[in-house]
CSV table of C-alpha atoms in Angstrom, one decimal:
chain,number,residue,atom,x,y,z
A,135,UNK,CA,-2.4,-8.1,9.6
A,136,UNK,CA,-1.6,-4.0,8.7
A,137,UNK,CA,-3.6,-2.7,11.3
A,138,UNK,CA,-2.2,0.5,11.6
A,139,UNK,CA,-2.5,0.7,7.6
A,140,UNK,CA,-5.7,-0.1,7.7
A,141,UNK,CA,-6.5,2.6,10.8
A,142,UNK,CA,-5.3,5.4,9.1
A,143,UNK,CA,-7.6,4.6,6.0
A,144,UNK,CA,-10.6,4.1,7.7
A,145,UNK,CA,-9.2,7.7,9.4
A,146,UNK,CA,-9.3,9.0,5.9
A,147,UNK,CA,-12.5,8.0,4.7
A,148,UNK,CA,-14.0,8.9,7.9
A,149,UNK,CA,-15.6,6.1,10.3
A,150,UNK,CA,-18.9,7.1,10.1
A,151,UNK,CA,-19.0,6.7,5.9
A,152,UNK,CA,-17.3,3.2,6.5
A,153,UNK,CA,-20.4,2.3,9.6
A,154,UNK,CA,-22.8,3.3,6.5
A,155,UNK,CA,-21.1,1.1,3.8
A,156,UNK,CA,-20.4,-1.7,5.9
A,157,UNK,CA,-24.7,-1.8,7.0
A,158,UNK,CA,-25.7,-1.1,3.3
A,159,UNK,CA,-23.3,-4.6,2.5
A,160,UNK,CA,-25.2,-6.3,4.7
A,161,UNK,CA,-23.9,-5.9,8.5
A,162,UNK,CA,-26.6,-5.6,11.2
A,163,UNK,CA,-24.2,-5.1,14.2
A,164,UNK,CA,-24.2,-2.4,16.1
A,165,UNK,CA,-20.9,-1.3,14.8
A,166,UNK,CA,-18.6,1.9,17.2
A,167,UNK,CA,-17.6,5.1,16.0
A,168,UNK,CA,-14.4,4.2,16.5
A,169,UNK,CA,-10.4,4.2,15.2
A,170,UNK,CA,-10.4,0.5,16.4
A,171,UNK,CA,-13.3,-0.5,14.4
A,172,UNK,CA,-12.0,-1.8,11.6
A,173,UNK,CA,-9.8,-4.0,13.8
A,174,UNK,CA,-13.1,-6.5,14.8
A,175,UNK,CA,-14.5,-5.4,17.5
A,176,UNK,CA,-18.2,-5.4,16.8
A,177,UNK,CA,-20.0,-8.8,16.8
A,178,UNK,CA,-21.0,-9.8,13.5
A,179,UNK,CA,-22.1,-13.1,12.7
A,180,UNK,CA,-21.1,-15.3,10.0
A,181,UNK,CA,-24.4,-15.0,8.6
A,182,UNK,CA,-23.4,-11.0,8.4
A,183,UNK,CA,-20.1,-11.8,7.3
A,184,UNK,CA,-21.1,-13.6,3.9
A,185,UNK,CA,-24.0,-11.0,3.0
A,186,UNK,CA,-21.4,-8.4,3.1
A,187,UNK,CA,-18.6,-10.5,1.3
A,188,UNK,CA,-21.9,-11.4,-1.3
A,189,UNK,CA,-21.9,-7.5,-2.3
A,190,UNK,CA,-18.0,-7.9,-3.0
A,191,UNK,CA,-18.5,-11.0,-5.1
A,192,UNK,CA,-21.8,-9.4,-7.5
A,193,UNK,CA,-19.9,-6.3,-8.7
A,194,UNK,CA,-20.9,-4.3,-5.6
A,195,UNK,CA,-24.5,-4.7,-5.8
A,196,UNK,CA,-25.9,-6.0,-1.7
A,197,UNK,CA,-28.7,-8.7,-2.3
A,198,UNK,CA,-30.5,-10.0,1.4
A,199,UNK,CA,-29.2,-13.3,2.6
A,200,UNK,CA,-32.6,-15.5,2.2
A,201,UNK,CA,-32.7,-19.2,3.3
A,202,UNK,CA,-36.4,-19.4,1.3
A,203,UNK,CA,-36.2,-19.9,-2.1
A,204,UNK,CA,-39.7,-20.0,-3.1
A,205,UNK,CA,-42.5,-21.7,-1.3
A,206,UNK,CA,-46.0,-23.3,-2.9
A,207,UNK,CA,-49.1,-24.5,-1.7
A,208,UNK,CA,-50.7,-28.2,-2.8
A,209,UNK,CA,-52.2,-27.1,-5.9
A,210,UNK,CA,-48.6,-25.2,-7.3
A,211,UNK,CA,-49.4,-21.7,-5.9
A,212,UNK,CA,-46.3,-20.0,-5.3
A,213,UNK,CA,-47.0,-18.1,-1.8
A,214,UNK,CA,-43.0,-17.1,-1.1
A,215,UNK,CA,-40.9,-16.7,-4.3
A,216,UNK,CA,-37.3,-15.5,-3.4
A,217,UNK,CA,-35.8,-16.4,-6.5
A,218,UNK,CA,-35.6,-13.0,-8.0
A,219,UNK,CA,-34.4,-10.6,-6.0
A,220,UNK,CA,-33.7,-7.2,-6.2
A,221,UNK,CA,-30.5,-6.0,-5.7
A,222,UNK,CA,-29.3,-2.9,-4.2
A,223,UNK,CA,-26.0,-0.9,-5.7
A,224,UNK,CA,-23.7,-0.1,-2.9
A,225,UNK,CA,-20.5,0.7,-4.8
A,226,UNK,CA,-19.7,0.3,-8.4
A,227,UNK,CA,-18.7,-2.8,-10.1
A,228,UNK,CA,-14.7,-1.5,-10.7
A,229,UNK,CA,-14.6,-1.4,-6.5
A,230,UNK,CA,-15.4,-4.4,-6.3
A,231,UNK,CA,-13.0,-5.8,-8.5
A,232,UNK,CA,-10.3,-4.0,-7.1
A,233,UNK,CA,-11.0,-5.4,-3.7
A,234,UNK,CA,-11.8,-9.1,-5.4
A,235,UNK,CA,-7.8,-8.1,-6.8
A,236,UNK,CA,-6.8,-7.9,-3.0
A,237,UNK,CA,-8.6,-10.9,-1.8
A,238,UNK,CA,-7.5,-13.1,-4.9
A,239,UNK,CA,-3.5,-12.2,-3.2
A,240,UNK,CA,-4.6,-13.2,-0.2
A,241,UNK,CA,-5.0,-16.4,-1.3
A,242,UNK,CA,-2.7,-16.7,-3.9
A,243,UNK,CA,0.2,-15.2,-1.6
A,244,UNK,CA,-0.7,-14.3,1.5
A,245,UNK,CA,-2.4,-15.8,4.6
A,246,UNK,CA,-4.8,-17.4,2.7
A,247,UNK,CA,-2.8,-19.9,0.4
A,248,UNK,CA,-5.3,-23.2,2.4
A,249,UNK,CA,-7.8,-21.7,0.6
A,250,UNK,CA,-6.9,-22.0,-2.6
A,251,UNK,CA,-9.5,-24.7,-4.6
A,252,UNK,CA,-7.6,-27.4,-6.0
A,253,UNK,CA,-9.8,-27.2,-8.6
A,254,UNK,CA,-9.2,-24.0,-10.5
A,255,UNK,CA,-11.8,-22.5,-9.4
A,256,UNK,CA,-11.1,-18.7,-9.0
A,257,UNK,CA,-11.3,-17.5,-5.3
A,258,UNK,CA,-10.3,-14.8,-3.1
A,259,UNK,CA,-10.9,-14.4,1.0
A,260,UNK,CA,-9.3,-13.4,3.8
A,261,UNK,CA,-8.4,-14.8,6.8
A,262,UNK,CA,-8.8,-13.7,10.7
A,263,UNK,CA,-7.5,-13.8,14.3
A,264,UNK,CA,-8.3,-13.1,18.1
A,265,UNK,CA,-6.0,-13.1,21.1
A,266,UNK,CA,-4.3,-16.3,21.4
A,267,UNK,CA,-6.5,-17.3,18.5
A,268,UNK,CA,-9.4,-17.9,20.6
A,269,UNK,CA,-11.4,-17.0,17.4
A,270,UNK,CA,-9.8,-18.6,13.4
A,271,UNK,CA,-12.1,-16.9,11.2
A,272,UNK,CA,-11.6,-16.9,7.0
A,273,UNK,CA,-14.4,-15.7,4.8
A,274,UNK,CA,-14.0,-16.5,1.2
A,275,UNK,CA,-15.7,-15.6,-2.4
A,276,UNK,CA,-16.1,-17.1,-5.9
A,277,UNK,CA,-18.4,-16.3,-8.4
A,278,UNK,CA,-21.2,-18.8,-7.2
A,279,UNK,CA,-20.7,-18.5,-3.2
A,280,UNK,CA,-19.8,-16.5,-0.4
A,281,UNK,CA,-18.8,-18.6,2.3
A,282,UNK,CA,-17.5,-17.4,6.3
A,283,UNK,CA,-17.0,-19.9,8.3
A,284,UNK,CA,-15.7,-19.5,12.2
A,285,UNK,CA,-14.0,-21.9,14.5
A,286,UNK,CA,-13.4,-21.4,18.0
A,287,UNK,CA,-13.8,-22.5,21.1
A,288,UNK,CA,-13.6,-20.6,24.1
A,289,UNK,CA,-13.4,-23.7,26.9
A,290,UNK,CA,-9.9,-24.3,25.3
A,291,UNK,CA,-8.1,-23.2,23.3
A,292,UNK,CA,-4.6,-24.3,24.0
A,293,UNK,CA,-4.7,-26.2,21.5
A,294,UNK,CA,-5.7,-23.6,18.8
A,295,UNK,CA,-4.4,-23.9,15.6
A,296,UNK,CA,-4.2,-20.4,13.5
A,297,UNK,CA,-7.2,-19.7,10.5
A,298,UNK,CA,-4.9,-20.4,7.7
A,299,UNK,CA,-4.5,-23.8,8.7
A,300,UNK,CA,-7.9,-24.6,9.5
A,301,UNK,CA,-10.8,-22.1,8.6
A,302,UNK,CA,-8.9,-21.3,5.5
A,303,UNK,CA,-8.1,-25.0,4.7
A,304,UNK,CA,-12.3,-25.2,5.6
A,305,UNK,CA,-12.9,-23.2,2.4
A,306,UNK,CA,-10.9,-24.5,0.1
A,307,UNK,CA,-12.2,-28.7,0.6
A,308,UNK,CA,-15.6,-26.7,0.5
A,309,UNK,CA,-15.3,-25.3,-2.8
A,310,UNK,CA,-13.4,-28.7,-4.2
A,311,UNK,CA,-16.8,-30.3,-3.2
A,312,UNK,CA,-19.2,-28.4,-4.3
A,313,UNK,CA,-17.6,-27.1,-7.5
A,314,UNK,CA,-17.0,-29.4,-10.0
A,315,UNK,CA,-13.5,-28.7,-11.7
A,316,UNK,CA,-15.6,-28.7,-15.2
A,317,UNK,CA,-17.7,-26.0,-13.9
A,318,UNK,CA,-15.2,-23.7,-12.6
A,319,UNK,CA,-16.4,-19.6,-13.8
A,320,UNK,CA,-14.3,-16.8,-13.8
A,321,UNK,CA,-14.9,-13.5,-11.4
A,322,UNK,CA,-16.4,-10.3,-13.5
A,323,UNK,CA,-13.8,-8.0,-15.1
A,324,UNK,CA,-13.8,-4.3,-15.3
A,325,UNK,CA,-12.3,-1.3,-15.3
A,326,UNK,CA,-10.1,0.0,-12.8
A,327,UNK,CA,-11.5,2.1,-10.8
A,328,UNK,CA,-11.4,6.0,-10.6
A,329,UNK,CA,-9.6,7.0,-6.5
A,330,UNK,CA,-11.0,10.3,-5.8
A,331,UNK,CA,-8.3,10.8,-3.6
A,332,UNK,CA,-4.9,9.0,-4.1
A,333,UNK,CA,-3.9,5.9,-1.6
A,334,UNK,CA,-1.1,8.6,-0.6
A,335,UNK,CA,-1.7,11.0,2.3
A,336,UNK,CA,0.2,12.9,4.0
A,337,UNK,CA,-1.3,13.9,7.3
A,338,UNK,CA,-2.4,9.9,7.8
A,339,UNK,CA,0.9,8.7,6.6
A,340,UNK,CA,-0.7,6.7,3.9
A,341,UNK,CA,1.2,5.6,0.7
A,342,UNK,CA,1.8,3.3,-2.2
A,343,UNK,CA,-0.3,1.1,-3.2
A,344,UNK,CA,0.2,-2.3,-4.9
A,345,UNK,CA,0.3,-3.3,-9.1
A,346,UNK,CA,2.9,-4.8,-11.4
A,347,UNK,CA,4.2,-3.7,-14.3
A,348,UNK,CA,4.2,-7.0,-15.6
A,349,UNK,CA,0.2,-7.3,-15.5
A,350,UNK,CA,-1.5,-6.1,-18.6
A,351,UNK,CA,-4.6,-7.1,-17.2
A,352,UNK,CA,-7.0,-4.2,-16.7
A,353,UNK,CA,-8.4,-5.3,-13.8
A,354,UNK,CA,-5.5,-5.0,-11.1
A,355,UNK,CA,-4.8,-1.4,-9.5
A,356,UNK,CA,-2.3,0.2,-11.2
A,357,UNK,CA,-1.5,4.0,-10.3
A,358,UNK,CA,-3.2,6.2,-11.8
A,359,UNK,CA,-2.6,7.8,-15.5
A,360,UNK,CA,-1.8,11.3,-13.6
A,361,UNK,CA,0.6,10.1,-11.5
A,362,UNK,CA,2.6,8.4,-14.7
A,363,UNK,CA,2.4,11.6,-16.1
A,364,UNK,CA,3.8,13.3,-13.6
A,365,UNK,CA,6.5,11.4,-13.2
A,366,UNK,CA,7.4,11.4,-17.0
A,367,UNK,CA,7.5,15.2,-16.9
A,368,UNK,CA,9.5,15.6,-13.0
A,369,UNK,CA,12.3,13.1,-15.2
A,370,UNK,CA,12.6,15.1,-17.8
A,371,UNK,CA,13.3,18.3,-16.2
A,372,UNK,CA,16.8,17.8,-16.5
A,373,UNK,CA,16.1,17.5,-20.0
A,374,UNK,CA,14.6,21.0,-21.2
A,375,UNK,CA,17.5,22.5,-19.5
A,376,UNK,CA,19.0,20.9,-21.8
A,377,UNK,CA,17.4,22.0,-25.0
A,378,UNK,CA,17.8,25.5,-23.9
A,379,UNK,CA,21.4,25.2,-24.6
A,380,UNK,CA,21.6,23.5,-27.5
A,381,UNK,CA,23.2,26.0,-29.9
A,382,UNK,CA,22.2,26.9,-32.7
A,383,UNK,CA,18.9,24.0,-33.7
A,384,UNK,CA,18.3,23.3,-30.2
A,385,UNK,CA,16.3,20.5,-31.2
A,386,UNK,CA,17.6,17.9,-29.7
A,387,UNK,CA,16.0,14.9,-27.0
A,388,UNK,CA,15.6,17.5,-24.2
A,389,UNK,CA,12.5,16.3,-22.9
A,390,UNK,CA,15.0,13.5,-21.9
A,391,UNK,CA,13.2,9.7,-23.0
A,392,UNK,CA,10.8,9.7,-19.9
A,393,UNK,CA,13.8,8.3,-18.0
A,394,UNK,CA,16.0,11.3,-16.9
A,395,UNK,CA,18.1,10.8,-20.1
A,396,UNK,CA,17.6,14.2,-21.3
A,397,UNK,CA,20.0,15.9,-19.2
A,398,UNK,CA,22.9,14.5,-22.1
A,399,UNK,CA,21.3,14.9,-25.4
A,400,UNK,CA,19.6,18.5,-25.2
A,401,UNK,CA,22.5,19.7,-27.5
A,402,UNK,CA,25.8,20.8,-26.7
A,403,UNK,CA,26.0,22.7,-23.0
A,404,UNK,CA,28.9,25.4,-22.7
A,405,UNK,CA,31.7,23.8,-21.1
A,406,UNK,CA,32.4,25.3,-18.0
A,407,UNK,CA,35.1,27.3,-17.2
A,408,UNK,CA,38.2,26.5,-14.8
A,409,UNK,CA,38.5,27.8,-11.5
A,410,UNK,CA,41.3,29.7,-11.4
A,411,UNK,CA,44.3,28.4,-8.7
A,412,UNK,CA,44.7,31.1,-5.9
A,413,UNK,CA,47.8,32.5,-5.9
A,414,UNK,CA,49.6,32.1,-2.9
A,415,UNK,CA,50.3,34.4,-0.5
A,416,UNK,CA,54.0,35.6,-0.3
A,417,UNK,CA,56.0,34.4,2.3
A,418,UNK,CA,56.8,37.1,5.1
A,419,UNK,CA,60.3,38.0,5.9
A,420,UNK,CA,61.8,37.2,9.4
A,421,UNK,CA,62.9,39.9,11.1
A,422,UNK,CA,66.5,40.8,11.7
A,423,UNK,CA,68.0,39.1,15.1
A,424,UNK,CA,69.1,42.4,17.2
A,425,UNK,CA,72.8,41.8,17.9
A,426,UNK,CA,73.6,41.3,21.3
A,427,UNK,CA,74.9,44.2,24.2
A,428,UNK,CA,78.7,44.8,25.1
A,429,UNK,CA,79.3,44.2,28.3
A,430,UNK,CA,81.0,47.3,29.8
A,431,UNK,CA,85.1,46.6,30.6
A,432,UNK,CA,85.1,46.9,34.2
A,433,UNK,CA,87.6,49.9,36.3
A,434,UNK,CA,91.2,48.0,37.3
A,435,UNK,CA,90.5,50.8,40.7
A,436,UNK,CA,93.8,53.5,40.2
A,437,UNK,CA,97.2,52.8,41.7
A,438,UNK,CA,98.0,51.6,45.1
A,439,UNK,CA,94.5,49.7,45.2
A,440,UNK,CA,94.3,46.6,46.7
A,441,UNK,CA,92.8,43.7,45.1
A,442,UNK,CA,90.4,41.8,46.4
A,443,UNK,CA,91.1,38.4,48.3
């Protein structure tokens, strides 16, 4: 798991806001207001997890988990009726669909491949572990079911296995058994959500998001339109310069085709003047070598003098 990324995301959104949303989704456990909350430090039961995941599967609407649908007395009078409960919207259908897209990737290409149903049913989910694999989790959803699975044995975990080979496979087997292949259903459709804030956050170092350029499905999370416009304007800046130098008509494709090719189609730019070659510095003339001073002629010493031996 990318723990650091989710901690930064938690800090960007705000810990208290995350706790408020989690409680609205059905989490009743005490949650400390610390950055480590996103790593799973709260003591949450499988029922609470299934209740929270059901909020996503229901398009952002939360329904309280009920064990009893209806109670009638011997005469057929209805005493308790939970068959048509009233839900409470926690977040938009668009946000819920974006969350489902992420969870589908976990099963299709991530750590939850063992959870993929063989009956063709669409499903999404998330694996979870603790140190030494003492706890193995998988929470998954389909349009019909929300399932939370926990496996663990604190007394002997020497043979503990990863959740993608245990809890995840239990989910896949369960969905195959309860949903016949001729009764599968797709998830609901929704437009991509409108983000109040781009994922990129320089302060908390969050950047980028997943999308597929080849996927025409409008429900996938894709870049905002504003991002596309910014990219086109940046890529066409060079083309605007070409338009200014386009000669008399100045009509060329100076805006650049959106691919940064505008620097060549925006008219004929004047050719740059060649850089003049520097003139060589003159070589200094060498100074003349001075003539040697002649030695004086020795004095013969006069007549009658004796020569030194």
